Tab-separated table of C-alpha atoms in Angstrom:
chain	number	residue	atom	x	y	z
V	139	UNK	CA	-25.429	13.243	-8.705
V	140	UNK	CA	-24.426	16.786	-9.454
V	141	UNK	CA	-21.012	15.676	-10.678
V	142	UNK	CA	-18.718	12.829	-11.142
V	143	UNK	CA	-17.657	11.538	-7.852
V	144	UNK	CA	-14.468	9.433	-7.314
V	145	UNK	CA	-13.278	7.700	-4.244
V	146	UNK	CA	-10.844	7.469	-2.587
V	147	UNK	CA	-9.359	10.867	-3.338
V	148	UNK	CA	-6.023	9.669	-2.051
V	149	UNK	CA	-4.562	6.086	-1.676
V	150	UNK	CA	-1.158	5.004	-0.439
V	151	UNK	CA	-0.408	1.336	-0.938
V	152	UNK	CA	2.483	-1.057	-0.791
V	153	UNK	CA	3.953	-2.552	-3.896
V	154	UNK	CA	2.256	-5.874	-4.594
V	155	UNK	CA	-1.114	-4.933	-3.085
V	156	UNK	CA	-4.409	-4.686	-4.930
V	157	UNK	CA	-6.338	-1.482	-5.126
V	158	UNK	CA	-9.852	-0.579	-6.149
V	159	UNK	CA	-10.839	2.858	-7.430
V	160	UNK	CA	-14.501	3.865	-7.663
V	161	UNK	CA	-16.323	6.224	-9.971
V	162	UNK	CA	-20.009	7.429	-9.638
V	163	UNK	CA	-20.832	9.167	-12.901
V	164	UNK	CA	-23.511	11.770	-13.419
V	165	UNK	CA	-26.964	10.290	-13.411
V	166	UNK	CA	-28.145	9.453	-16.919
V	167	UNK	CA	-24.695	9.559	-18.464
V	168	UNK	CA	-24.271	6.435	-20.490
V	169	UNK	CA	-20.550	6.883	-21.412
V	170	UNK	CA	-17.960	6.434	-18.738
V	171	UNK	CA	-14.128	6.814	-19.222
V	172	UNK	CA	-11.121	6.175	-17.132
V	173	UNK	CA	-7.852	8.077	-17.736
V	174	UNK	CA	-4.520	8.176	-16.039
V	175	UNK	CA	-2.469	11.220	-15.510
V	176	UNK	CA	1.035	10.806	-14.664
V	177	UNK	CA	3.570	13.579	-14.027
V	178	UNK	CA	4.759	14.873	-17.420
V	179	UNK	CA	2.744	12.083	-19.303
V	180	UNK	CA	-0.507	13.883	-20.015
V	181	UNK	CA	-3.726	12.067	-20.036
V	182	UNK	CA	-3.507	8.417	-20.894
V	183	UNK	CA	-6.741	6.713	-22.065
V	184	UNK	CA	-7.468	3.435	-20.162
V	185	UNK	CA	-10.999	2.192	-20.874
V	186	UNK	CA	-14.332	3.382	-22.174
V	187	UNK	CA	-17.839	2.145	-21.390
V	188	UNK	CA	-20.761	3.036	-23.582
V	189	UNK	CA	-24.156	1.824	-22.454
V	190	UNK	CA	-24.492	-1.994	-22.607
V	191	UNK	CA	-21.817	-2.366	-25.335
V	192	UNK	CA	-18.569	-4.130	-24.772
V	193	UNK	CA	-16.043	-1.751	-23.316
V	194	UNK	CA	-13.094	-0.410	-25.179
V	195	UNK	CA	-10.203	-1.778	-23.170
V	196	UNK	CA	-7.509	-0.837	-25.664
V	197	UNK	CA	-5.738	1.501	-23.253
V	198	UNK	CA	-5.293	-0.813	-20.216
V	199	UNK	CA	-1.563	-1.026	-19.840
V	200	UNK	CA	-1.320	-4.624	-18.583
V	201	UNK	CA	-3.451	-7.527	-17.527
V	202	UNK	CA	-3.054	-6.259	-13.928
V	203	UNK	CA	-5.651	-3.632	-14.743
V	204	UNK	CA	-9.318	-4.271	-15.087
V	205	UNK	CA	-12.631	-2.341	-14.785
V	206	UNK	CA	-16.225	-3.064	-14.571
V	207	UNK	CA	-19.357	-1.040	-14.672
V	208	UNK	CA	-22.290	-2.408	-12.743
V	209	UNK	CA	-25.867	-1.611	-13.819
V	210	UNK	CA	-24.726	0.930	-16.334
V	211	UNK	CA	-23.684	3.261	-13.555
V	212	UNK	CA	-20.933	2.931	-10.987
V	213	UNK	CA	-17.534	1.776	-12.214
V	214	UNK	CA	-14.650	0.254	-10.390
V	215	UNK	CA	-11.095	0.215	-11.674
V	216	UNK	CA	-8.945	-2.552	-10.066
V	217	UNK	CA	-5.186	-2.733	-10.143
V	218	UNK	CA	-3.680	-6.010	-9.012
V	219	UNK	CA	-0.272	-6.485	-7.675
V	220	UNK	CA	0.579	-2.764	-7.862
V	221	UNK	CA	3.872	-1.521	-8.926
V	222	UNK	CA	5.602	1.833	-8.409
V	223	UNK	CA	5.006	2.881	-12.054
V	224	UNK	CA	1.252	2.643	-11.401
V	225	UNK	CA	1.569	5.717	-9.123
V	226	UNK	CA	-0.586	8.435	-10.903
V	227	UNK	CA	-3.856	10.305	-10.660
V	228	UNK	CA	-6.688	8.188	-12.017
V	229	UNK	CA	-9.428	10.251	-13.558
V	230	UNK	CA	-12.971	9.285	-14.306
V	231	UNK	CA	-15.257	11.087	-16.685
V	232	UNK	CA	-18.788	10.546	-17.992
V	233	UNK	CA	-20.855	11.994	-20.867
V	234	UNK	CA	-24.441	12.029	-22.014
V	235	UNK	CA	-26.155	9.233	-24.117
V	236	UNK	CA	-25.169	8.503	-27.657
V	237	UNK	CA	-26.968	10.576	-30.234
V	238	UNK	CA	-26.422	12.111	-33.664
V	239	UNK	CA	-23.636	14.318	-32.289
V	240	UNK	CA	-22.481	11.774	-29.756
V	241	UNK	CA	-18.853	12.343	-30.658
V	242	UNK	CA	-19.280	15.969	-29.720
V	243	UNK	CA	-20.507	15.116	-26.303
V	244	UNK	CA	-18.479	16.964	-23.553
V	245	UNK	CA	-16.902	14.930	-20.834
V	246	UNK	CA	-17.332	15.900	-17.191
V	247	UNK	CA	-14.461	14.819	-15.057
V	248	UNK	CA	-14.160	13.830	-11.470
V	249	UNK	CA	-11.529	15.233	-9.163
V	250	UNK	CA	-9.468	11.991	-9.552
V	251	UNK	CA	-7.984	9.455	-7.190
V	252	UNK	CA	-4.319	9.956	-6.498
V	253	UNK	CA	-2.513	6.568	-6.111
V	254	UNK	CA	0.924	6.330	-4.511
V	255	UNK	CA	2.652	2.926	-4.624
V	256	UNK	CA	5.516	2.756	-2.216
W	107	UNK	CA	-5.940	5.938	-34.918
W	108	UNK	CA	-6.549	9.437	-33.845
W	109	UNK	CA	-3.920	11.499	-32.088
W	110	UNK	CA	-3.043	15.094	-31.048
W	111	UNK	CA	0.269	16.749	-30.572
W	112	UNK	CA	0.987	19.700	-28.339
W	113	UNK	CA	4.477	20.760	-29.318
W	114	UNK	CA	5.100	23.034	-26.369
W	115	UNK	CA	5.479	21.861	-22.768
W	116	UNK	CA	5.226	25.512	-21.502
W	117	UNK	CA	4.078	28.779	-22.923
W	118	UNK	CA	5.181	32.003	-21.122
W	119	UNK	CA	3.292	35.197	-21.776
W	120	UNK	CA	3.000	38.564	-20.025
W	121	UNK	CA	-0.398	39.675	-18.799
W	122	UNK	CA	-2.273	41.695	-21.342
W	123	UNK	CA	-0.546	40.136	-24.305
W	124	UNK	CA	-2.131	37.663	-26.603
W	125	UNK	CA	-1.580	34.050	-26.091
W	126	UNK	CA	-1.586	30.992	-28.395
W	127	UNK	CA	-1.306	27.468	-27.266
W	128	UNK	CA	-0.747	25.032	-30.219
W	129	UNK	CA	-2.400	21.789	-31.183
W	130	UNK	CA	-2.243	19.688	-34.263
W	131	UNK	CA	-4.182	16.525	-34.908
W	132	UNK	CA	-4.280	13.411	-36.906
W	133	UNK	CA	-7.494	11.496	-37.765
W	134	UNK	CA	-8.602	9.223	-40.541
W	135	UNK	CA	-11.793	11.222	-41.086
W	136	UNK	CA	-13.203	14.492	-39.880
W	137	UNK	CA	-12.518	15.373	-36.205
W	138	UNK	CA	-14.306	16.540	-33.308
W	139	UNK	CA	-11.832	18.718	-31.392
W	140	UNK	CA	-11.806	19.963	-27.825
W	141	UNK	CA	-9.857	22.071	-25.370
W	142	UNK	CA	-9.877	21.348	-21.671
W	143	UNK	CA	-8.134	23.236	-18.843
W	144	UNK	CA	-6.849	22.072	-15.584
W	145	UNK	CA	-6.324	24.705	-12.850
W	146	UNK	CA	-3.944	23.936	-9.870
W	147	UNK	CA	-5.538	21.352	-7.537
W	148	UNK	CA	-8.754	21.223	-9.663
W	149	UNK	CA	-10.293	18.879	-12.059
W	150	UNK	CA	-10.337	19.124	-15.826
W	151	UNK	CA	-12.909	21.629	-17.243
W	152	UNK	CA	-14.163	21.920	-20.624
W	153	UNK	CA	-13.354	25.115	-22.604
W	154	UNK	CA	-14.645	24.733	-26.119
W	155	UNK	CA	-15.274	22.366	-29.019
W	156	UNK	CA	-15.287	22.219	-32.763
W	157	UNK	CA	-17.888	20.083	-34.403
W	158	UNK	CA	-18.582	21.558	-37.876
W	159	UNK	CA	-19.295	24.918	-39.436
W	160	UNK	CA	-17.472	28.125	-38.546
W	161	UNK	CA	-13.762	27.541	-38.131
W	162	UNK	CA	-13.487	29.979	-35.313
W	163	UNK	CA	-14.885	28.588	-32.032
W	164	UNK	CA	-15.464	30.715	-28.992
W	165	UNK	CA	-15.518	29.247	-25.531
W	166	UNK	CA	-15.390	29.935	-21.890
W	167	UNK	CA	-13.251	32.653	-20.157
W	168	UNK	CA	-12.664	34.636	-23.462
W	169	UNK	CA	-10.745	31.750	-25.153
W	170	UNK	CA	-11.239	30.830	-28.807
W	171	UNK	CA	-9.718	28.329	-31.109
W	172	UNK	CA	-9.365	28.179	-34.967
W	173	UNK	CA	-9.870	25.004	-36.773
W	174	UNK	CA	-7.498	24.745	-39.806
W	175	UNK	CA	-8.131	21.701	-41.930
W	176	UNK	CA	-5.219	22.271	-44.275
W	177	UNK	CA	-2.760	22.541	-41.405
W	178	UNK	CA	-4.590	20.020	-39.229
W	179	UNK	CA	-4.448	22.450	-36.363
W	180	UNK	CA	-6.670	23.623	-33.666
W	181	UNK	CA	-4.753	26.369	-31.841
W	182	UNK	CA	-6.122	27.905	-28.653
W	183	UNK	CA	-6.009	31.730	-28.476
W	184	UNK	CA	-6.907	34.620	-26.217
W	185	UNK	CA	-6.463	38.281	-27.207
W	186	UNK	CA	-5.331	39.421	-23.723
W	187	UNK	CA	-3.995	37.038	-21.140
W	188	UNK	CA	-4.726	37.125	-17.471
W	189	UNK	CA	-2.549	35.867	-14.529
W	190	UNK	CA	-5.552	33.653	-13.666
W	191	UNK	CA	-5.324	31.961	-17.038
W	192	UNK	CA	-2.243	30.210	-15.738
W	193	UNK	CA	-3.044	26.490	-15.882
W	194	UNK	CA	-2.475	23.245	-17.882
W	195	UNK	CA	-4.223	23.025	-21.133
W	196	UNK	CA	-5.114	19.836	-23.103
W	197	UNK	CA	-6.159	19.539	-26.606
W	198	UNK	CA	-8.197	16.418	-27.507
W	199	UNK	CA	-9.611	14.719	-30.550
W	200	UNK	CA	-12.295	12.259	-31.484
W	201	UNK	CA	-12.659	10.744	-34.889
W	202	UNK	CA	-16.260	11.004	-36.094
W	203	UNK	CA	-15.891	7.766	-38.036
W	204	UNK	CA	-18.850	5.517	-38.863
W	205	UNK	CA	-19.464	4.082	-35.471
W	206	UNK	CA	-20.289	7.215	-33.508
W	207	UNK	CA	-21.212	5.252	-30.482
W	208	UNK	CA	-17.757	3.916	-29.837
W	209	UNK	CA	-15.197	6.614	-30.289
W	210	UNK	CA	-12.816	7.449	-27.424
W	211	UNK	CA	-11.425	10.907	-26.753
W	212	UNK	CA	-7.701	11.165	-27.210
W	213	UNK	CA	-5.769	13.859	-25.371
W	214	UNK	CA	-2.505	15.534	-25.923
W	215	UNK	CA	0.304	15.769	-23.375
W	216	UNK	CA	-0.698	19.171	-22.291
W	217	UNK	CA	0.838	22.567	-22.317
W	218	UNK	CA	1.473	24.593	-19.197
W	219	UNK	CA	0.538	28.207	-19.620
W	220	UNK	CA	2.281	30.692	-17.351
W	221	UNK	CA	1.102	34.221	-17.477
W	222	UNK	CA	3.251	36.730	-15.571
W	223	UNK	CA	2.118	39.993	-13.987
């Protein structure tokens, strides 16, 4: 696609429910990131997928959070038994394939999924 | 582990005046450095990056940033601010490292820039 697409754009859920957030990256981008943006907290890294390598899950805040990426494309971030502190905007980003300057690849962000846990 | 610090939560500047948004970084090796901007109700957009070479990097919308290795800083600057520059600005760093295929981008906490007419 032309850009990174995220759905839903807004999600309101009750405490204890599970939620799934979807990210559709730019076609051909092998790297995919999830970040969380909370009010006053900046951008918090959650998880990073690069091609077929094992993901870097070091940013996931608890075992209630998980993410998968099917077929090297679409990714789903799942939050189980949601808590009020999970309320935030969840941002997905993708970047082009690894190369000699892979570290310099620019991330393209989606518009985000705003999660509100009541 | 790599990190960035943005010491100012907010920067206020009058339109037409020069602006600086500060960023300092910490990495084990040589850094890739980035600035992103988030306008109200819009997604994050790339502004500029430093990879290597000239320490002064020019980016979108008239912004530039200066890489200073001795001070481990990468401050964002613009000679003449516009009201439309009002937004949230994020500095980010990635450690080049040895494993270039597996380096995450770490962001600062953001600095809100408010340009008054």
